[in-house]
Amino acid sequence: MPNIVVLGAGVSGLTTAYLLSKDPANKITVLAKHMPGDYDIEYASPWAGANYMPVGKEGTDHERWERETWPYLKEITEKYPEAGIHFLGTLIYNRKKDQESDTGKWFAELTQPDPWYKDVVPDFKPIPDEKLAPGVDNAQEFTSVCINTAIYLPWLVGQCVKTGAVFKRAVIKHIADAANEHHTGQKADLIVNCTGLSAKTLGGVMDSKMHPARGQIVVVRNNPGPMASVSGTDDGETECLYIMTRAAGGGTILGGSYQKHNWDSLPDPNLANRIMKRAIALAPSLVKPGQGIEGLDIIRHGVGLRPLREGGTRIEKDEVNGVKVVHNYGHGGFGYQASFGCSVEAVALVKEALQSGPRAKL
Ligand code: FAD
């Protein structure tokens, strides 16, 4: 009966705990500073849209994680409406002039005319050239999902709790200290590190490859219909344009930005204006005919920091001060759409690490 501590209760920690909790042999404590229900700049997961718009480059682990995640999201959407996910059509617009910008590079795979994910998502089809707006070089549509994070994260908590996992609040200074926080009072056999951007400053990890990609959003009550994304904008180099309506009354997210190394937690009112104006230009049905941004009914402005890692997500076995660790962090702007692929891999490493005995002392 292994004692496991999952450190972190964002989508990465919760998905890993959810999969681990399917094995009744695992005794799981989920330990975190922030839990679903909290909104904090150190906690990326609640701020996400969140939808499935694959961005992993073809042939990479990232592609595989996203490819493997779709069937799980599809199944949850179909079987568990209470999880707060729904299917929604999505339109993707590519402008070749964005390809050297940060947002263009981020969306490079998504906006390809012939992407790998065309066989993964339902209803993929290119939009004929004659229907493209001026300035758009190619476009496509498919059916995706949109996740209401305010419902989905608590749903994951519930799935773990009902199979015996225990949730505890704590702030950990050093990764090895988490081993002393298992709910049984015994020392944990293994820690799964799902601390997102905080892996940069967490003792025993201190990953200097971690940095934020700041995302600013406006959440509104208006509902334009399908989701839509554009590869870039003309008046903000690190800004992009996306619209997505969350399931079950979660409002519509208007985005956004992709500002690397920017830690600012306060919404920039000028950027908010640009976001709203661009959204209405792209989807006039957001407001009544003739209206501008005054026609938007704002619920809140928000900022989240995507936990980006140079060189890619870290899913790896480790040992710190004699404590076994499996890392699963650094999911940038794709933490939901790669959540199951990454967590399946982390769970396999947990099994491997627990099967191997303690490291022999030299
Ligand atoms: P986090 O959610 O940041 O969770 C980290 C957890 O670790 C928290 O519980 C925290 O309290 C805990 N923790 C950290 N350090 C400590 C410590 N020392 N002691 C105790 N606890 C600690 N992704 C998509 O797939 N689709 C989208 O549409 C999408 N849209 C996004 C839009 C925005 C505006 C943003 C900001 C992100 C978006 N993302 C999207 C990305 C996604 O939100 C992230 O990749 C994901 O939330 C990362 O989750 P995480 O669990 O790794 O980290």
Coordinates of C-alpha atoms in Angstrom, one line a residue, residues 7 9 14 37 44 57 75 149 196 204 237 248 277 283 299 307 325 328 341 356 361:
L7 CA 2.1 18.2 -4.4
A9 CA -3.9 20.8 -6.9
L14 CA -5.7 16.6 -9.8
G37 CA -12.2 27.7 -5.5
A44 CA -2.8 29.0 -13.2
K57 CA 4.7 20.0 -32.9
E75 CA -15.4 10.4 -22.6
T149 CA -12.7 25.2 -14.9
G196 CA 3.6 24.4 -12.0
G204 CA 15.2 20.8 -4.1
E237 CA 3.0 41.8 -30.7
A248 CA -22.9 25.2 -17.7
K277 CA -12.6 45.5 -29.4
A283 CA -17.5 37.9 -33.7
I299 CA -18.2 39.4 -15.2
P307 CA 3.8 27.8 -16.5
V325 CA 10.0 12.1 -6.8
N328 CA 4.9 16.5 -13.8
G341 CA -1.4 12.2 -21.7
S356 CA 12.6 -0.3 -7.7
K361 CA 24.3 3.3 -0.4

